[in-house]
Amino acid sequence: MLAVVYGVCSRDSLDGRTLLIRGFGQREHWRMEILRVDRLSKRFGSTWAVRSLSFSIHTGEVVGFLGQNGAGKSTTIKMLCNLVRPTEGDIFLNGKSIISSSDARHRQKLGAIVESPRFYPALSGHRNLEMLARIYGVGRDRVDALMDQVGLSEKASHRFGTYSMGMKQRLGLAAVLINAPDLIILDEPTNGLDPVGSRQIQDLIGELAREHHVSVLLCSHQLDEVANLCHRALVLHEGKLHLEMDLAEPKGIEAIKACFDDLAREGAAL
Amino acid sequence: MIGELARQEGIKLFSQKYPYLLAALVIAVEAAYMIATAMKPAETSLDVVTAPQLWAQGLGWGLRFEVYAILVIGGMGISREFSLGTVKTVLILPIRRYQWILAKLLGLVLLSWSLLIVVVGLGLVIAAISPGWGDVLRDGVRLYTAGQVWGNLALASGLTFVFMLPVCAFALLISSFFSSSGAAVGVTLLLGIVLETVTEMLDLGTWLFIHHLYRPFAMIEKLGKGLPFRWGETAAWGSTVALVTFVIFAGLLIFRMGRVDITD
């Protein structure tokens, strides 16, 4: 069973934007806005991969990010992670732009796994994590604790290239947590894991949001996973926000499934 | 931050085998050439190879192979990050892209300088077994004093550190266009060899930094023939061309990496 090692998150920098949302257990809490995506667009050549996308995420909220292949999910996530430059629009993390600002420290409280965890294969898992820790100014003791918590202590000195898929995912999660982020972006985090490993990761995500008020943007193709973990779901289609659904609503997940059925029929008709 | 990132570049580099193999190749070529030259019997007094000449010849060969080694290592510098996907892990961090690129450049420059120190030092040790450490004499006539000779060798070695800067920036610039390490190394080496050959064949003159790269050692090799040095051109103009070229390559590299989208 995975447990969470987490630091104290400062909320001093927030601009006070708040929203009433439902947390786990359907209780209502006042939450502050962590991420705001404002009319975000990306054009590759003459093709718009993402077109005027706007949404926000609040503290402790787990948001499912859904869509067919090519819907614009990956491009959006890469824009959030500084990998792709937006053509238009802006992204605000804790109220500060991470696009127009030249201060990279505004991304200090962001953690992400894009596609799959990528580390240097010739270095040990511990050394890979330690290198990230030094950039964030985090001590070696936290690296040790995280390696222990994700169950990799015994393999800490082994080269990353020798890790199994599940171990790589665990190390990726440890890397995401190293800076005690306010927002975590996870791109199919249970991909390649066995049922037990998947369940452990899902429990960890739930615990992060519930106990530590970490916000999570969860990109997944598994609707059951989204239904179990997420408060809200965003469905992208052709680069635009097609549907936004509060999953606490009765039949919320049914509406998502119906949406994908409609999209599948549209695709078949074409 | 750039210092820490450069330190990490060193850790990544020395965790792999190929930099050691390339460094060993450079050292082996230099040592083999110098020993073979020292053992070759002289037929006339003009063929006598003095210690500074031997050192200069060894440095010339060592430097040539070091340039190839740095082109290979630099060619893998960024393309390997693309192929492993680690560029995604790095760019998510709260650092600016130019900081990462400057750290890569600094790491490669420090590696090339370290190897250069080894090459210069090894040459000196092997040259020590040869005669002729004092004035350069030919048939009883003093061509150069020992001070002139060793001063010029020291200056030539120092200039070489400056000339390595554009080589490093060039290798990383080419590397940034490829997501396959093999393709990047191949193209970087090919372009390096083509640039060197075309410069020599067409006598493109002193505007290209590569023209100046081996020139100091070629001049020292001719010591025994009593040819004059032209240090003014090599030291001042050569250094200027090398530094300007370095700034252009580094600027292009930072511009390119600042705008590239990591889509794969």
Short mmCIF file of C-alpha atoms in Angstrom, two decimals:
data_model
loop_
_atom_site.label_atom_id
_atom_site.label_comp_id
_atom_site.label_asym_id
_atom_site.label_seq_id
_atom_site.Cartn_x
_atom_site.Cartn_y
_atom_site.Cartn_z
CA MET A 1 0.00 0.00 0.00
CA LEU A 2 1.38 3.36 -0.97
CA ALA A 3 1.37 6.13 1.55
CA VAL A 4 1.98 9.78 0.94
CA VAL A 5 4.99 11.81 1.95
CA TYR A 6 4.05 15.40 1.54
CA GLY A 7 5.38 18.80 2.48
CA VAL A 8 3.57 21.86 3.72
CA CYS A 9 2.13 23.75 0.78
CA SER A 10 2.11 27.52 1.00
CA ARG A 11 -1.07 29.18 -0.11
CA ASP A 12 0.30 32.69 0.53
CA SER A 13 0.72 33.43 -3.15
CA LEU A 14 -2.90 32.75 -4.10
CA ASP A 15 -4.94 35.65 -5.34
CA GLY A 16 -7.95 34.66 -3.29
CA ARG A 17 -10.06 33.29 -6.14
CA THR A 18 -12.35 30.69 -4.62
CA LEU A 19 -15.08 28.35 -5.69
CA LEU A 20 -17.54 26.12 -3.92
CA ILE A 21 -17.05 22.54 -4.96
CA ARG A 22 -17.81 19.14 -3.56
CA GLY A 23 -14.95 17.17 -2.09
CA PHE A 24 -14.67 13.46 -1.43
CA GLY A 25 -17.64 12.28 0.60
CA GLN A 26 -19.82 14.87 -1.13
CA ARG A 27 -19.16 17.50 1.52
CA GLU A 28 -18.87 21.03 0.23
CA HIS A 29 -15.66 23.02 0.72
CA TRP A 30 -14.49 26.44 -0.32
CA ARG A 31 -11.57 25.95 -2.66
CA MET A 32 -9.13 28.31 -4.27
CA GLU A 33 -8.26 28.38 -7.93
CA ILE A 34 -4.90 26.69 -8.61
CA LEU A 35 -4.88 26.49 -12.38
CA ARG A 36 -6.63 28.71 -14.90
CA VAL A 37 -6.34 28.01 -18.60
CA ASP A 38 -7.46 31.04 -20.54
CA ARG A 39 -8.42 30.78 -24.25
CA LEU A 40 -5.48 28.48 -24.94
CA SER A 41 -4.81 27.64 -28.59
CA LYS A 42 -2.13 25.80 -30.49
CA ARG A 43 -1.72 25.65 -34.23
CA PHE A 44 0.67 23.28 -36.03
CA GLY A 45 0.97 24.59 -39.59
CA SER A 46 -2.58 25.16 -40.74
CA THR A 47 -4.12 22.73 -38.21
CA TRP A 48 -5.48 23.87 -34.88
CA ALA A 49 -4.67 21.14 -32.33
CA VAL A 50 -6.28 23.13 -29.51
CA ARG A 51 -8.70 26.00 -30.06
CA SER A 52 -9.63 28.60 -27.44
CA LEU A 53 -9.68 26.19 -24.51
CA SER A 54 -10.58 27.58 -21.10
CA PHE A 55 -11.02 25.79 -17.78
CA SER A 56 -9.83 25.99 -14.21
CA ILE A 57 -8.91 23.61 -11.40
CA HIS A 58 -9.24 24.28 -7.67
CA THR A 59 -7.43 23.04 -4.59
CA GLY A 60 -7.99 19.38 -3.84
CA GLU A 61 -9.96 18.87 -7.01
CA VAL A 62 -9.31 15.84 -9.22
CA VAL A 63 -10.31 16.60 -12.80
CA GLY A 64 -10.52 13.96 -15.48
CA PHE A 65 -9.22 15.02 -18.88
CA LEU A 66 -10.85 12.91 -21.55
CA GLY A 67 -11.09 12.71 -25.29
CA GLN A 68 -10.42 10.54 -28.29
CA ASN A 69 -6.94 10.20 -29.74
CA GLY A 70 -6.07 13.45 -31.48
CA ALA A 71 -8.61 15.45 -29.49
CA GLY A 72 -5.89 17.80 -28.18
CA LYS A 73 -5.32 16.36 -24.69
CA SER A 74 -1.62 15.70 -25.11
CA THR A 75 -0.99 19.07 -26.74
CA THR A 76 -2.81 20.81 -23.88
CA ILE A 77 -0.83 18.89 -21.27
CA LYS A 78 2.42 19.71 -23.06
CA MET A 79 1.50 23.38 -23.08
CA LEU A 80 0.82 23.18 -19.34
CA CYS A 81 4.23 21.55 -18.88
CA ASN A 82 6.29 24.06 -20.90
CA LEU A 83 6.98 21.54 -23.67
CA VAL A 84 4.87 23.19 -26.36
CA ARG A 85 4.50 26.95 -26.81
CA PRO A 86 0.88 28.11 -27.13
CA THR A 87 -0.09 30.04 -30.23
CA GLU A 88 -2.60 32.08 -28.23
CA GLY A 89 -3.92 32.27 -24.68
CA ASP A 90 -2.34 32.01 -21.27
CA ILE A 91 -1.96 29.62 -18.33
CA PHE A 92 -2.06 30.81 -14.74
CA LEU A 93 -0.70 28.70 -11.90
CA ASN A 94 -1.51 30.09 -8.47
CA GLY A 95 -2.61 33.28 -10.21
CA LYS A 96 0.67 33.83 -12.04
CA SER A 97 1.20 33.36 -15.76
CA ILE A 98 3.59 30.57 -16.63
CA ILE A 99 3.59 31.55 -20.31
CA SER A 100 4.25 35.27 -20.44
CA SER A 101 6.32 35.45 -17.25
CA SER A 102 10.07 35.06 -17.58
CA ASP A 103 10.27 33.73 -14.02
CA ALA A 104 10.49 29.94 -14.22
CA ARG A 105 9.95 29.69 -10.46
CA HIS A 106 6.23 30.14 -11.11
CA ARG A 107 6.31 26.49 -12.20
CA GLN A 108 7.86 25.46 -8.87
CA LYS A 109 4.58 24.00 -7.61
CA LEU A 110 3.77 21.95 -10.70
CA GLY A 111 4.49 18.25 -11.02
CA ALA A 112 3.80 16.13 -14.08
CA ILE A 113 4.28 12.85 -15.83
CA VAL A 114 3.90 13.32 -19.57
CA GLU A 115 3.12 10.09 -21.43
CA SER A 116 5.47 7.90 -19.35
CA PRO A 117 8.19 8.61 -16.78
CA ARG A 118 11.48 9.38 -18.55
CA PHE A 119 14.78 9.21 -16.70
CA TYR A 120 18.44 8.56 -17.51
CA PRO A 121 18.84 4.79 -17.96
CA ALA A 122 22.51 4.64 -16.95
CA LEU A 123 21.87 6.34 -13.60
CA SER A 124 20.26 4.71 -10.57
CA GLY A 125 16.68 5.50 -9.61
CA HIS A 126 17.95 7.30 -6.52
CA ARG A 127 20.47 9.39 -8.48
CA ASN A 128 17.79 10.36 -11.01
CA LEU A 129 15.54 11.55 -8.20
CA GLU A 130 18.39 13.29 -6.41
CA MET A 131 19.16 15.35 -9.52
CA LEU A 132 15.58 16.63 -9.62
CA ALA A 133 15.67 17.30 -5.87
CA ARG A 134 18.72 19.54 -6.22
CA ILE A 135 16.95 21.68 -8.83
CA TYR A 136 14.01 22.13 -6.46
CA GLY A 137 16.30 22.71 -3.50
CA VAL A 138 14.97 19.63 -1.71
CA GLY A 139 17.12 17.58 0.67
CA ARG A 140 18.39 14.04 0.19
CA ASP A 141 16.31 12.83 3.14
CA ARG A 142 13.13 13.55 1.17
CA VAL A 143 14.50 11.52 -1.74
CA ASP A 144 15.15 8.60 0.62
CA ALA A 145 11.69 8.93 2.15
CA LEU A 146 9.97 9.04 -1.25
CA MET A 147 11.94 6.04 -2.53
CA ASP A 148 10.82 4.20 0.58
CA GLN A 149 7.21 5.28 0.24
CA VAL A 150 6.89 4.14 -3.38
CA GLY A 151 8.49 0.82 -2.47
CA LEU A 152 11.75 1.30 -4.35
CA SER A 153 14.22 1.47 -1.45
CA GLU A 154 15.72 -1.91 -2.20
CA LYS A 155 16.13 -1.05 -5.88
CA ALA A 156 17.29 2.54 -5.25
CA SER A 157 20.85 1.84 -6.37
CA HIS A 158 19.81 -0.12 -9.46
CA ARG A 159 20.06 1.51 -12.85
CA PHE A 160 16.79 3.02 -14.09
CA GLY A 161 17.25 1.11 -17.36
CA THR A 162 16.76 -2.17 -15.46
CA TYR A 163 13.42 -1.13 -13.87
CA SER A 164 10.15 -2.79 -14.84
CA MET A 165 7.26 -0.67 -16.19
CA GLY A 166 5.59 -0.63 -12.79
CA MET A 167 8.80 0.46 -11.06
CA LYS A 168 9.26 3.22 -13.62
CA GLN A 169 5.75 4.49 -12.93
CA ARG A 170 6.44 4.44 -9.18
CA LEU A 171 9.66 6.37 -9.64
CA GLY A 172 7.77 8.82 -11.84
CA LEU A 173 5.26 9.39 -9.06
CA ALA A 174 8.04 9.90 -6.55
CA ALA A 175 9.55 12.49 -8.91
CA VAL A 176 6.21 14.26 -9.23
CA LEU A 177 5.86 14.49 -5.44
CA ILE A 178 9.40 15.65 -4.74
CA ASN A 179 8.57 19.36 -4.71
CA ALA A 180 5.26 18.99 -2.82
CA PRO A 181 3.32 20.42 -5.80
CA ASP A 182 -0.01 22.22 -5.68
CA LEU A 183 -0.98 20.74 -9.05
CA ILE A 184 -0.14 17.33 -10.47
CA ILE A 185 -0.68 16.47 -14.10
CA LEU A 186 -0.81 12.75 -14.74
CA ASP A 187 -0.99 11.32 -18.24
CA GLU A 188 -2.38 7.78 -17.98
CA PRO A 189 -0.56 7.02 -14.70
CA THR A 190 -1.81 3.43 -14.48
CA ASN A 191 -0.77 2.59 -18.02
CA GLY A 192 1.14 -0.71 -18.03
CA LEU A 193 0.44 -1.51 -14.38
CA ASP A 194 -1.14 -4.69 -13.06
CA PRO A 195 -4.49 -4.40 -11.21
CA VAL A 196 -2.82 -4.19 -7.79
CA GLY A 197 -0.37 -1.51 -8.95
CA SER A 198 -3.20 0.42 -10.59
CA ARG A 199 -5.22 0.33 -7.41
CA GLN A 200 -2.29 1.58 -5.36
CA ILE A 201 -1.73 4.51 -7.69
CA GLN A 202 -5.44 5.36 -7.62
CA ASP A 203 -5.44 5.26 -3.82
CA LEU A 204 -2.41 7.53 -3.78
CA ILE A 205 -4.09 10.08 -6.06
CA GLY A 206 -7.21 10.05 -3.88
CA GLU A 207 -5.15 10.49 -0.74
CA LEU A 208 -3.18 13.38 -2.22
CA ALA A 209 -6.35 15.26 -3.05
CA ARG A 210 -8.25 14.36 0.13
CA GLU A 211 -5.54 14.66 2.76
CA HIS A 212 -3.14 17.15 1.22
CA HIS A 213 -5.51 19.24 -0.96
CA VAL A 214 -3.39 18.64 -4.03
CA SER A 215 -5.14 19.32 -7.33
CA VAL A 216 -4.84 16.66 -10.02
CA LEU A 217 -5.44 16.81 -13.75
CA LEU A 218 -5.83 13.17 -14.72
CA CYS A 219 -5.63 12.23 -18.37
CA SER A 220 -7.07 8.76 -18.85
CA HIS A 221 -8.89 6.55 -21.32
CA GLN A 222 -10.41 4.45 -18.53
CA LEU A 223 -13.82 5.81 -17.63
CA ASP A 224 -14.04 3.63 -14.52
CA GLU A 225 -10.84 5.18 -13.21
CA VAL A 226 -12.19 8.66 -13.89
CA ALA A 227 -15.51 7.80 -12.23
CA ASN A 228 -13.74 6.51 -9.11
CA LEU A 229 -11.25 9.33 -8.71
CA CYS A 230 -12.49 12.54 -10.27
CA HIS A 231 -14.81 15.27 -9.05
CA ARG A 232 -15.22 16.68 -12.50
CA ALA A 233 -14.47 15.65 -16.07
CA LEU A 234 -13.58 17.65 -19.16
CA VAL A 235 -14.13 16.08 -22.57
CA LEU A 236 -12.14 17.47 -25.49
CA HIS A 237 -13.13 17.02 -29.09
CA GLU A 238 -11.26 18.49 -32.06
CA GLY A 239 -9.28 20.76 -29.79
CA LYS A 240 -12.30 22.31 -28.11
CA LEU A 241 -14.02 21.73 -24.79
CA HIS A 242 -16.93 19.49 -25.80
CA LEU A 243 -18.38 18.67 -22.38
CA GLU A 244 -17.76 19.59 -18.76
CA MET A 245 -19.47 17.35 -16.23
CA ASP A 246 -19.64 17.40 -12.44
CA LEU A 247 -19.24 13.72 -11.57
CA ALA A 248 -21.00 14.20 -8.25
CA GLU A 249 -24.15 14.72 -10.27
CA PRO A 250 -26.36 11.65 -10.53
CA LYS A 251 -25.62 9.89 -13.82
CA GLY A 252 -22.64 12.16 -14.42
CA ILE A 253 -20.47 9.33 -15.70
CA GLU A 254 -23.40 8.05 -17.76
CA ALA A 255 -23.49 11.41 -19.53
CA ILE A 256 -19.77 11.07 -20.32
CA LYS A 257 -20.31 7.57 -21.73
CA ALA A 258 -23.25 8.86 -23.80
CA CYS A 259 -21.04 11.66 -25.10
CA PHE A 260 -18.40 9.16 -26.30
CA ASP A 261 -21.12 7.01 -27.87
CA ASP A 262 -22.29 10.07 -29.83
CA LEU A 263 -18.73 10.87 -30.90
CA ALA A 264 -18.21 7.26 -31.99
CA ARG A 265 -21.41 7.38 -34.08
CA GLU A 266 -20.31 10.69 -35.64
CA GLY A 267 -16.97 9.11 -36.50
CA ALA A 268 -18.66 6.05 -38.02
CA ALA A 269 -21.01 8.25 -40.06
CA LEU A 270 -18.00 10.05 -41.56
CA MET B 1 21.31 27.22 -11.26
CA ILE B 2 23.43 26.92 -14.42
CA GLY B 3 26.32 25.61 -12.30
CA GLU B 4 24.11 22.90 -10.77
CA LEU B 5 22.69 21.96 -14.17
CA ALA B 6 26.22 21.79 -15.63
CA ARG B 7 27.27 19.54 -12.75
CA GLN B 8 24.36 17.25 -13.60
CA GLU B 9 25.39 17.25 -17.25
CA GLY B 10 28.78 15.97 -16.10
CA ILE B 11 27.13 13.22 -14.03
CA LYS B 12 25.03 12.12 -17.02
CA LEU B 13 28.04 12.15 -19.34
CA PHE B 14 30.38 10.21 -17.09
CA SER B 15 27.72 7.59 -16.31
CA GLN B 16 28.17 6.32 -19.86
CA LYS B 17 31.01 4.42 -21.50
CA TYR B 18 31.46 6.23 -24.79
CA PRO B 19 33.17 9.41 -23.45
CA TYR B 20 35.85 7.24 -21.84
CA LEU B 21 36.34 5.26 -25.04
CA LEU B 22 36.64 8.41 -27.14
CA ALA B 23 39.10 9.99 -24.69
CA ALA B 24 41.18 6.79 -24.73
CA LEU B 25 41.20 6.86 -28.54
CA VAL B 26 42.43 10.48 -28.61
CA ILE B 27 45.21 9.71 -26.13
CA ALA B 28 46.22 6.53 -27.96
CA VAL B 29 46.46 8.29 -31.34
CA GLU B 30 48.55 11.12 -29.92
CA ALA B 31 50.89 8.78 -28.02
CA ALA B 32 51.33 6.41 -30.97
CA TYR B 33 52.10 9.24 -33.39
CA MET B 34 54.63 10.87 -31.08
CA ILE B 35 56.45 7.62 -30.25
CA ALA B 36 56.60 6.62 -33.92
CA THR B 37 57.97 10.06 -34.87
CA ALA B 38 60.56 10.04 -32.07
CA MET B 39 61.82 6.60 -33.11
CA LYS B 40 62.15 7.48 -36.80
CA PRO B 41 65.88 7.96 -37.70
CA ALA B 42 66.81 11.37 -39.15
CA GLU B 43 68.52 11.33 -42.54
CA THR B 44 69.67 14.96 -42.53
CA SER B 45 70.07 17.61 -39.87
CA LEU B 46 66.81 19.21 -41.07
CA ASP B 47 64.97 16.00 -40.25
CA VAL B 48 65.99 16.02 -36.61
CA VAL B 49 62.86 16.37 -34.54
CA THR B 50 63.40 18.41 -31.40
CA ALA B 51 61.29 18.03 -28.27
CA PRO B 52 59.09 21.09 -28.94
CA GLN B 53 58.53 19.95 -32.53
CA LEU B 54 57.58 16.50 -31.35
CA TRP B 55 55.21 17.95 -28.79
CA ALA B 56 53.65 20.25 -31.36
CA GLN B 57 53.14 17.38 -33.81
CA GLY B 58 51.57 15.23 -31.11
CA LEU B 59 49.31 18.06 -30.05
CA GLY B 60 48.26 18.62 -33.65
CA TRP B 61 47.13 15.00 -33.97
CA GLY B 62 45.66 14.86 -30.49
CA LEU B 63 43.72 18.03 -31.16
CA ARG B 64 42.40 16.75 -34.49
CA PHE B 65 41.02 13.60 -32.87
CA GLU B 66 39.75 15.52 -29.88
CA VAL B 67 37.71 17.70 -32.21
CA TYR B 68 36.15 14.54 -33.68
CA ALA B 69 35.51 13.18 -30.18
CA ILE B 70 33.82 16.41 -29.09
CA LEU B 71 31.73 16.43 -32.29
CA VAL B 72 30.52 12.91 -31.40
CA ILE B 73 29.84 13.69 -27.72
CA GLY B 74 28.24 17.04 -28.52
CA GLY B 75 26.28 15.49 -31.37
CA MET B 76 24.63 13.22 -28.82
CA GLY B 77 24.18 16.03 -26.28
CA ILE B 78 20.66 17.15 -27.14
CA SER B 79 19.52 14.47 -29.60
CA ARG B 80 19.93 11.84 -26.88
CA GLU B 81 17.65 13.83 -24.55
CA PHE B 82 15.05 13.80 -27.34
CA SER B 83 15.42 10.09 -28.07
CA LEU B 84 15.27 9.07 -24.38
CA GLY B 85 12.38 11.49 -23.76
CA THR B 86 14.26 12.97 -20.79
CA VAL B 87 13.87 16.41 -22.36
CA LYS B 88 10.28 16.23 -21.06
CA THR B 89 11.45 15.54 -17.51
CA VAL B 90 13.94 18.42 -17.66
CA LEU B 91 11.79 21.10 -19.25
CA ILE B 92 8.96 20.61 -16.74
CA LEU B 93 11.38 21.74 -14.03
CA PRO B 94 11.28 25.38 -12.91
CA ILE B 95 14.19 26.39 -15.12
CA ARG B 96 14.38 28.45 -18.28
CA ARG B 97 15.36 26.64 -21.46
CA TYR B 98 18.36 28.88 -22.05
CA GLN B 99 19.70 27.90 -18.61
CA TRP B 100 19.58 24.23 -19.55
CA ILE B 101 21.27 24.88 -22.91
CA LEU B 102 23.99 27.04 -21.37
CA ALA B 103 24.59 24.29 -18.79
CA LYS B 104 24.93 21.72 -21.59
CA LEU B 105 27.35 24.00 -23.39
CA LEU B 106 29.34 24.66 -20.23
CA GLY B 107 29.52 20.93 -19.47
CA LEU B 108 30.78 20.12 -22.97
CA VAL B 109 33.31 22.97 -22.94
CA LEU B 110 34.67 21.84 -19.56
CA LEU B 111 34.92 18.27 -20.85
CA SER B 112 36.79 19.40 -23.97
CA TRP B 113 39.15 21.52 -21.88
CA SER B 114 39.78 18.65 -19.48
CA LEU B 115 40.64 16.38 -22.38
CA LEU B 116 42.83 19.12 -23.83
CA ILE B 117 44.78 19.35 -20.58
CA VAL B 118 45.34 15.58 -20.73
CA VAL B 119 46.41 15.82 -24.39
CA VAL B 120 48.83 18.70 -23.67
CA GLY B 121 50.19 16.97 -20.55
CA LEU B 122 50.66 13.63 -22.26
CA GLY B 123 52.48 15.33 -25.14
CA LEU B 124 54.81 17.03 -22.70
CA VAL B 125 55.62 13.75 -20.94
CA ILE B 126 56.38 11.91 -24.18
CA ALA B 127 58.33 14.88 -25.56
CA ALA B 128 60.46 14.78 -22.43
CA ILE B 129 62.13 11.62 -23.68
CA SER B 130 63.39 13.45 -26.80
CA PRO B 131 66.46 15.65 -27.01
CA GLY B 132 66.51 19.34 -27.83
CA TRP B 133 64.83 21.11 -24.95
CA GLY B 134 67.03 24.16 -25.27
CA ASP B 135 67.65 26.50 -28.17
CA VAL B 136 66.77 25.27 -31.67
CA LEU B 137 70.03 24.84 -33.54
CA ARG B 138 70.66 23.83 -37.10
CA ASP B 139 74.25 23.10 -38.15
CA GLY B 140 75.49 25.23 -35.29
CA VAL B 141 73.20 28.19 -36.12
CA ARG B 142 70.66 29.22 -33.46
CA LEU B 143 67.25 29.59 -35.09
CA TYR B 144 65.23 30.21 -31.91
CA THR B 145 66.00 30.55 -28.28
CA ALA B 146 64.43 28.07 -25.86
CA GLY B 147 62.34 30.88 -24.38
CA GLN B 148 60.87 31.74 -27.79
CA VAL B 149 60.04 28.12 -28.51
CA TRP B 150 58.36 27.28 -25.21
CA GLY B 151 56.62 30.63 -25.02
CA ASN B 152 55.12 30.03 -28.44
CA LEU B 153 54.08 26.51 -27.52
CA ALA B 154 52.39 27.76 -24.37
CA LEU B 155 50.58 30.45 -26.38
CA ALA B 156 49.51 27.91 -28.99
CA SER B 157 48.16 25.58 -26.31
CA GLY B 158 46.29 28.45 -24.65
CA LEU B 159 44.73 29.52 -27.95
CA THR B 160 43.47 26.01 -28.51
CA PHE B 161 41.21 26.35 -25.48
CA VAL B 162 39.54 29.31 -27.17
CA PHE B 163 39.27 27.44 -30.48
CA MET B 164 37.37 24.58 -28.80
CA LEU B 165 34.46 26.90 -27.92
CA PRO B 166 32.91 27.09 -31.42
CA VAL B 167 33.45 23.34 -31.89
CA CYS B 168 31.32 22.61 -28.81
CA ALA B 169 28.57 25.07 -29.79
CA PHE B 170 28.55 23.73 -33.37
CA ALA B 171 28.10 20.11 -32.19
CA LEU B 172 25.20 20.98 -29.86
CA LEU B 173 23.55 23.17 -32.50
CA ILE B 174 23.49 20.32 -35.03
CA SER B 175 22.39 17.91 -32.29
CA SER B 176 19.33 20.06 -31.52
CA PHE B 177 17.87 19.30 -34.96
CA PHE B 178 17.73 15.52 -34.48
CA SER B 179 15.76 13.16 -32.28
CA SER B 180 18.01 10.24 -33.18
CA SER B 181 21.48 10.21 -31.60
CA GLY B 182 22.98 8.17 -34.45
CA ALA B 183 21.74 10.55 -37.13
CA ALA B 184 22.87 13.58 -35.12
CA VAL B 185 26.39 12.21 -34.62
CA GLY B 186 26.68 11.21 -38.27
CA VAL B 187 25.59 14.59 -39.59
CA THR B 188 27.69 16.52 -37.03
CA LEU B 189 30.83 14.58 -37.96
CA LEU B 190 30.12 14.83 -41.67
CA LEU B 191 29.55 18.58 -41.51
CA GLY B 192 32.70 19.00 -39.40
CA ILE B 193 34.82 17.06 -41.88
CA VAL B 194 33.25 18.81 -44.90
CA LEU B 195 33.80 22.24 -43.32
CA GLU B 196 37.45 21.42 -42.59
CA THR B 197 38.11 19.94 -46.04
CA VAL B 198 36.37 22.72 -47.97
CA THR B 199 38.23 25.35 -45.96
CA GLU B 200 41.56 23.76 -46.85
CA MET B 201 40.74 22.98 -50.48
CA LEU B 202 39.22 26.30 -51.43
CA ASP B 203 41.51 28.35 -49.22
CA LEU B 204 38.54 30.19 -47.78
CA GLY B 205 40.94 32.18 -45.69
CA THR B 206 40.95 33.36 -42.17
CA TRP B 207 37.24 34.06 -41.82
CA LEU B 208 36.39 30.51 -40.82
CA PHE B 209 37.36 29.47 -37.31
CA ILE B 210 38.36 26.02 -38.46
CA HIS B 211 41.19 27.58 -40.50
CA HIS B 212 42.80 28.63 -37.22
CA LEU B 213 42.22 25.41 -35.35
CA TYR B 214 45.39 23.46 -36.15
CA ARG B 215 47.42 26.43 -37.36
CA PRO B 216 49.46 27.11 -34.20
CA PHE B 217 50.77 23.57 -34.10
CA ALA B 218 51.42 23.46 -37.84
CA MET B 219 53.54 26.57 -37.39
CA ILE B 220 55.50 25.08 -34.51
CA GLU B 221 56.10 21.90 -36.44
CA LYS B 222 58.07 24.04 -38.90
CA LEU B 223 60.31 25.42 -36.17
CA GLY B 224 63.30 23.44 -37.30
CA LYS B 225 63.07 24.91 -40.79
CA GLY B 226 63.50 28.42 -39.45
CA LEU B 227 60.17 29.72 -40.77
CA PRO B 228 58.83 32.85 -39.09
CA PHE B 229 55.86 32.76 -36.69
CA ARG B 230 52.80 34.83 -37.50
CA TRP B 231 51.35 34.98 -34.04
CA GLY B 232 49.71 38.36 -34.53
CA GLU B 233 47.26 36.92 -37.02
CA THR B 234 46.75 33.63 -35.23
CA ALA B 235 46.37 34.98 -31.73
CA ALA B 236 44.38 38.14 -32.36
CA TRP B 237 42.44 37.46 -35.54
CA GLY B 238 42.07 33.73 -34.92
CA SER B 239 40.74 34.26 -31.41
CA THR B 240 38.33 36.93 -32.61
CA VAL B 241 36.97 34.70 -35.37
CA ALA B 242 36.66 31.78 -32.93
CA LEU B 243 34.84 33.85 -30.28
CA VAL B 244 32.49 35.51 -32.79
CA THR B 245 31.69 32.11 -34.32
CA PHE B 246 31.07 30.70 -30.85
CA VAL B 247 28.64 33.51 -30.00
CA ILE B 248 26.79 32.99 -33.31
CA PHE B 249 26.49 29.20 -32.85
CA ALA B 250 25.51 29.51 -29.18
CA GLY B 251 22.96 32.22 -30.02
CA LEU B 252 21.42 30.08 -32.76
CA LEU B 253 21.30 27.12 -30.38
CA ILE B 254 19.53 29.08 -27.63
CA PHE B 255 17.13 30.60 -30.17
CA ARG B 256 16.34 27.19 -31.66
CA MET B 257 15.79 25.44 -28.32
CA GLY B 258 13.77 28.35 -26.98
CA ARG B 259 11.22 27.91 -29.75
CA VAL B 260 11.14 24.18 -30.43
CA ASP B 261 7.96 22.30 -29.47
CA ILE B 262 8.52 18.91 -27.82
CA THR B 263 5.73 17.03 -29.55
CA ASP B 264 7.02 13.42 -29.77
#
